[in-house]
Tab-separated table of C-alpha atoms in Angstrom:
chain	number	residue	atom	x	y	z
A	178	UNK	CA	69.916	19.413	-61.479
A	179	UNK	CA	70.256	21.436	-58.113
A	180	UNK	CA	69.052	24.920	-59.596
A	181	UNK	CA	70.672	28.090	-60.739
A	182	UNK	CA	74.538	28.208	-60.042
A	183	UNK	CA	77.014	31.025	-61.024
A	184	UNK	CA	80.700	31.441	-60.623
A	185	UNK	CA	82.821	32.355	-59.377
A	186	UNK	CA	80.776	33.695	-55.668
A	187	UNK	CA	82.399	36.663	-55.142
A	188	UNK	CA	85.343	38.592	-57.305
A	189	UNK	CA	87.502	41.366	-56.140
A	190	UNK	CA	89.288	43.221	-58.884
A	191	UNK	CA	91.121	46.663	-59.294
A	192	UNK	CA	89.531	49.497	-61.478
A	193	UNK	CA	90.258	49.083	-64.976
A	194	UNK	CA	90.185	45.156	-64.807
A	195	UNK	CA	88.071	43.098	-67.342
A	196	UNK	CA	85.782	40.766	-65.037
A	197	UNK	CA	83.743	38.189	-66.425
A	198	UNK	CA	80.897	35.397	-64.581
A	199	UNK	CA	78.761	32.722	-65.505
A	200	UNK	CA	75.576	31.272	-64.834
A	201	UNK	CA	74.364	27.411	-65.422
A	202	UNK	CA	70.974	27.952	-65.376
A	203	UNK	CA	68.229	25.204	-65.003
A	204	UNK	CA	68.555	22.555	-67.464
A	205	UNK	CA	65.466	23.114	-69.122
A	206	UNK	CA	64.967	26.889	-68.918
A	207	UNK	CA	64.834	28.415	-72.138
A	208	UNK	CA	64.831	32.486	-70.579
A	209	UNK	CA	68.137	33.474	-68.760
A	210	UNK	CA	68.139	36.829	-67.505
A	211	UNK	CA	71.062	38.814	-65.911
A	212	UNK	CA	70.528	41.320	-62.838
A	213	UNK	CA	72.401	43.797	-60.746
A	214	UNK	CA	71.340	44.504	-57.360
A	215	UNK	CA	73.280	47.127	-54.970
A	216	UNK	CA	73.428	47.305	-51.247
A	217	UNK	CA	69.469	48.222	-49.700
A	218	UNK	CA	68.336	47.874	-53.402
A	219	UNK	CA	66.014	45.601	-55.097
A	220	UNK	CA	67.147	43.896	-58.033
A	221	UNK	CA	67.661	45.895	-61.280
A	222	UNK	CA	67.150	44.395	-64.825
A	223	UNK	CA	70.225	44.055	-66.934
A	224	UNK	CA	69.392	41.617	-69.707
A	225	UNK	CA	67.563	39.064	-71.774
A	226	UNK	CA	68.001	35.672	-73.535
A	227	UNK	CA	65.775	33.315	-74.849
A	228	UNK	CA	67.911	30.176	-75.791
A	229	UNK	CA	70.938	31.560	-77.429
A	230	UNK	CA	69.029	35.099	-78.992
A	231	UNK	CA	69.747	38.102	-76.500
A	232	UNK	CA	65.954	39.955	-76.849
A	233	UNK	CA	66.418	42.600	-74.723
A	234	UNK	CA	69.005	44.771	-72.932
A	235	UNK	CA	68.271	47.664	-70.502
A	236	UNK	CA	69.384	50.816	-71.438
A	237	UNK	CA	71.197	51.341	-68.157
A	238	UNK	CA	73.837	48.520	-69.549
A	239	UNK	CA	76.849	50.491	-70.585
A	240	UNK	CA	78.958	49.769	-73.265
A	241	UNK	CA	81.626	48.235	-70.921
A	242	UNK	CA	78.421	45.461	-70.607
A	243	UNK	CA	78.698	41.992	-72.809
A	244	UNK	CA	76.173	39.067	-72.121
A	245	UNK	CA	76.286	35.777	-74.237
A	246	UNK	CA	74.576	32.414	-74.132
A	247	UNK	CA	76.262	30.295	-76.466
A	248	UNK	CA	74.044	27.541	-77.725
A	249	UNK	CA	71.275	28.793	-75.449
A	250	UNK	CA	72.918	26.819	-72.489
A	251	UNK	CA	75.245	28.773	-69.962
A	252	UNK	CA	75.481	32.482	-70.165
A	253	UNK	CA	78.881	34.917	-69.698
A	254	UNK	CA	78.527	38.458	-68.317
A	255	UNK	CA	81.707	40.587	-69.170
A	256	UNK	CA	82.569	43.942	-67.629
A	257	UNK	CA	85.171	45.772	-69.339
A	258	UNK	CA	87.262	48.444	-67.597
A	259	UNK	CA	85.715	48.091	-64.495
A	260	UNK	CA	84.664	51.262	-62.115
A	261	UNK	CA	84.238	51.125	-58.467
A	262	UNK	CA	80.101	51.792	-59.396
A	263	UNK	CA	79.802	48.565	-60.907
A	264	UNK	CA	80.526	46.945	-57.288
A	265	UNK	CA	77.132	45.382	-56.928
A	266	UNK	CA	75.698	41.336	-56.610
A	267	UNK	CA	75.121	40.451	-60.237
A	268	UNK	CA	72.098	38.045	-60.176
A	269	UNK	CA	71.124	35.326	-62.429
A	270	UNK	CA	67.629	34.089	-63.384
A	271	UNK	CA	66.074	31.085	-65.536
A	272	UNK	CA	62.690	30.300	-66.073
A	273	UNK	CA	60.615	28.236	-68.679
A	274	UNK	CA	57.115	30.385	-67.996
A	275	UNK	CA	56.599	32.844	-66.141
A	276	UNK	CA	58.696	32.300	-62.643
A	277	UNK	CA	62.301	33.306	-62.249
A	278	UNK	CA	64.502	30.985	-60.176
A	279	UNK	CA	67.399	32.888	-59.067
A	280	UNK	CA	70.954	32.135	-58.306
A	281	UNK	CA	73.548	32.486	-55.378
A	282	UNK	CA	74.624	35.702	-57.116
A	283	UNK	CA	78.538	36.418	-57.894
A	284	UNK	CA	79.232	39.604	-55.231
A	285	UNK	CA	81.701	42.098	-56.984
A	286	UNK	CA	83.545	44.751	-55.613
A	287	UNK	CA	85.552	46.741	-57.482
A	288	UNK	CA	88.869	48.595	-55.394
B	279	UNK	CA	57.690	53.089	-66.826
B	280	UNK	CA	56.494	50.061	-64.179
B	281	UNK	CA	57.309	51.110	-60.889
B	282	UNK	CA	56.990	49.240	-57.355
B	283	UNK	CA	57.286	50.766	-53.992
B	284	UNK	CA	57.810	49.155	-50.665
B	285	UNK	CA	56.624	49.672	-47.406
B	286	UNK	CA	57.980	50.000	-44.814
B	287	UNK	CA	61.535	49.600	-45.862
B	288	UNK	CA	62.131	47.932	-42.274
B	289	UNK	CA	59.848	46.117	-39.925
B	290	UNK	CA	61.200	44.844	-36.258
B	291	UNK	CA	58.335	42.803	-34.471
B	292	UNK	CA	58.496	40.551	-31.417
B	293	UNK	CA	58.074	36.442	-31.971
B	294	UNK	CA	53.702	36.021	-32.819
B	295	UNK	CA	53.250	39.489	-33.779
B	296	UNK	CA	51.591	39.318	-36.868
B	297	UNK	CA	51.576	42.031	-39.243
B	298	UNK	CA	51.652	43.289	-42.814
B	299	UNK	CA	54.086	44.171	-45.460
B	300	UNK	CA	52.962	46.470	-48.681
B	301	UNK	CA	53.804	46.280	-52.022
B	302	UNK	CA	52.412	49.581	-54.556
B	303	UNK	CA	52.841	49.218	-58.190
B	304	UNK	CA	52.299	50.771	-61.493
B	305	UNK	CA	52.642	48.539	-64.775
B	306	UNK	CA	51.572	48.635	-68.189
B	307	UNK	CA	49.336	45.543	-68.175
B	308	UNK	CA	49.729	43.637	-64.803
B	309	UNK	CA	51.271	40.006	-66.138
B	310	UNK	CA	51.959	38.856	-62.325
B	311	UNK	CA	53.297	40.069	-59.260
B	312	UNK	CA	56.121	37.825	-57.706
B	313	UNK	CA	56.590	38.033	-53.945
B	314	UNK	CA	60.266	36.598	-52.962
B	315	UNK	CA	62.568	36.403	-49.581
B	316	UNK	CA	66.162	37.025	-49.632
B	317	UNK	CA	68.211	36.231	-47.329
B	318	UNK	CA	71.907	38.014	-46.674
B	319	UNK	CA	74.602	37.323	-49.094
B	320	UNK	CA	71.696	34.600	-51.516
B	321	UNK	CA	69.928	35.458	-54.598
B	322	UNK	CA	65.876	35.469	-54.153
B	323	UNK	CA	63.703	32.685	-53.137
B	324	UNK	CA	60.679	32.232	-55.037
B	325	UNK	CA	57.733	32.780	-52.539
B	326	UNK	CA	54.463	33.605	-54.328
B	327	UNK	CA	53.177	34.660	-57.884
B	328	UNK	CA	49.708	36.509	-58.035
B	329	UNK	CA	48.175	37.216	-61.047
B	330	UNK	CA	44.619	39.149	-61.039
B	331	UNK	CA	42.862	40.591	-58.596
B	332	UNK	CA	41.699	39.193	-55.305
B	333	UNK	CA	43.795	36.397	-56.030
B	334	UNK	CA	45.142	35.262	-52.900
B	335	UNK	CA	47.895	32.132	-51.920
B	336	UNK	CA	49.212	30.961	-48.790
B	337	UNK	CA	52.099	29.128	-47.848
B	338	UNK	CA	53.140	28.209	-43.584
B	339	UNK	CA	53.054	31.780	-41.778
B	340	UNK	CA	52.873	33.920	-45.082
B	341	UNK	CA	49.509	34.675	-47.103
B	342	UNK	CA	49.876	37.119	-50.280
B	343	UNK	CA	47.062	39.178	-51.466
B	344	UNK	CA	46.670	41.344	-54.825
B	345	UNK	CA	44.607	43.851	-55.360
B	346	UNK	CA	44.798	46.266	-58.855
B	347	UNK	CA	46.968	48.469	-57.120
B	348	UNK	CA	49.111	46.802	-54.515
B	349	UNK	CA	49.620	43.722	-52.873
B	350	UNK	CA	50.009	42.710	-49.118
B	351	UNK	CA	52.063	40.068	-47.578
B	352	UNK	CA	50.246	38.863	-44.529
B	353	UNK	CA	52.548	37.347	-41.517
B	354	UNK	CA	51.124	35.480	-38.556
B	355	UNK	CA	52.738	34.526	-35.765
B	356	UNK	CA	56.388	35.027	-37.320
B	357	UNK	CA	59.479	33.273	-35.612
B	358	UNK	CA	63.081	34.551	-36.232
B	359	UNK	CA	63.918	32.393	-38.727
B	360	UNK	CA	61.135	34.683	-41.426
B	361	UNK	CA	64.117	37.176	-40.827
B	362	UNK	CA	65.002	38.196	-43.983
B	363	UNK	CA	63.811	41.145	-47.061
B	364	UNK	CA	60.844	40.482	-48.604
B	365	UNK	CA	61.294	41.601	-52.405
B	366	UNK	CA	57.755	42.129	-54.664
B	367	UNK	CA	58.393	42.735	-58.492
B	368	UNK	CA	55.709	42.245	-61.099
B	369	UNK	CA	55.973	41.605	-64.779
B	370	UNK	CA	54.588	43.202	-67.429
B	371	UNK	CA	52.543	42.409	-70.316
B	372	UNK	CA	54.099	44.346	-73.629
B	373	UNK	CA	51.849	44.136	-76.811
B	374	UNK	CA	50.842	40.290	-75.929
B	375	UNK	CA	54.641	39.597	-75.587
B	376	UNK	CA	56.146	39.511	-72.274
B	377	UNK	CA	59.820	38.754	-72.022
B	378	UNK	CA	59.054	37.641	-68.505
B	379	UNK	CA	61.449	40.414	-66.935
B	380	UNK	CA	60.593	41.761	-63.438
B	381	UNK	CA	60.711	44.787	-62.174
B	382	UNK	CA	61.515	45.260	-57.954
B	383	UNK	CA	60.582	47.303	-55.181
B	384	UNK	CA	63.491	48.197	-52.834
B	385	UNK	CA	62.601	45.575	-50.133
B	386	UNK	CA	61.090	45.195	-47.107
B	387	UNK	CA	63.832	44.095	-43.965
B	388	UNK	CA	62.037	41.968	-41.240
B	389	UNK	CA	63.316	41.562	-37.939
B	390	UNK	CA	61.769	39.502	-36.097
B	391	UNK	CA	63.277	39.363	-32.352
B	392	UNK	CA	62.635	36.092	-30.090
């Protein structure tokens, strides 16, 4: 196992399009979390799973915002209808304690 | 609300000048403070986790400090290649249940010029 990994690395879509990414997070991580970080930014906190159960969502996450983690293994982040303001890196996490391991990031940008 | 502020947001020193970058926070029940280096285009790289006061950890050029109310990333004699932004987040502790999400500061951009 090689780390974090998320695909696809970077996505260009029009506004309005339905986007979607995934993460493979560390084998045996049971957190995954999801964040968004814009340009100059530090990371912002989007959501929460612990194995398959989603505990906690921030309530910046629009509607337009799904997260899933299917038999607590990979996770999906869905944007529906996108706007240009969700052009941003959206950042994956796993950890088993305490410390996140990130990965690469999937860079959006929304035209 | 935990908060974290950075400073400065950018920092251009010459090869072997050491200095300091600072990390302010407010949290409800410090769980740990994370220090991590991101370089352009990557997620973060795990650097440093601190958890109590006048905790301190090392690792090559970079020594972390913690202290109830901010922490300091100590750089001697940087090369170019510690160009990056430094990120510090901490975690909070919420009722004896932490979730384990982290909450940034805006970043710190090092130059550091041969």
């Amino acid at each position: 196992d090689t780390g974090v990994s998320q695909d696809p690395r970077h996505k260009i879509t029009k506004r309005g399009q339905n986007v979607t990414f995934r993460c493979d997070p560390i084998s045996e991580h049971n957190r995954l979390y999801w964040y968004r970080q814009t340009l100059g930014q530090g990371p912002e906190f989007l959501t929460y799973f612990q194995n398959e159960a989603q505990l906690e969502k921030s309530r910046l996450l629009s509607d337009r915002f799904s997260a899933e983690r299917p038999k607590g293994s990979f996770s999906t982040l869905e944007i529906q209808r996108t706007e240009q303001g969700d052009s941003a890196m959206y950042l994956c996490a796993s950890s088993l304690l305490g410390t996140g391991i990130f990965g690469p990031g999937t860079r959006l940008t929304v035209t | 609300e935990d908060q974290v502020t950075q400073s400065p947001e950018a920092l251009r020193l010459q090869e072997g000048e050491s200095s300091s970058l600072n990390c302010s926070y407010t949290v409800s029940g410090l769980r740990g403070l994370f220090w991590y280096r991101q370089d352009p285009g990557k997620g973060p790289e795990f650097l440093f986790t601190l958890y109590s006061a006048g905790e301190e950890k090392e690792k090559e050029r970079l020594k972390a400090t913690l202290t109830k109310k901010e922490s300091f990333l100590h750089i001697t004699a940087p090369k170019p290649e510690d160009s990056a932004t430094y990120l510090c987040a901490v975690q909070a502790s919420a009722g004896g249940t932490s979730y384990g999400k982290l909450t940034f500061g805006q970043g710190t951009i090092l130059t550091v010029h041969p």
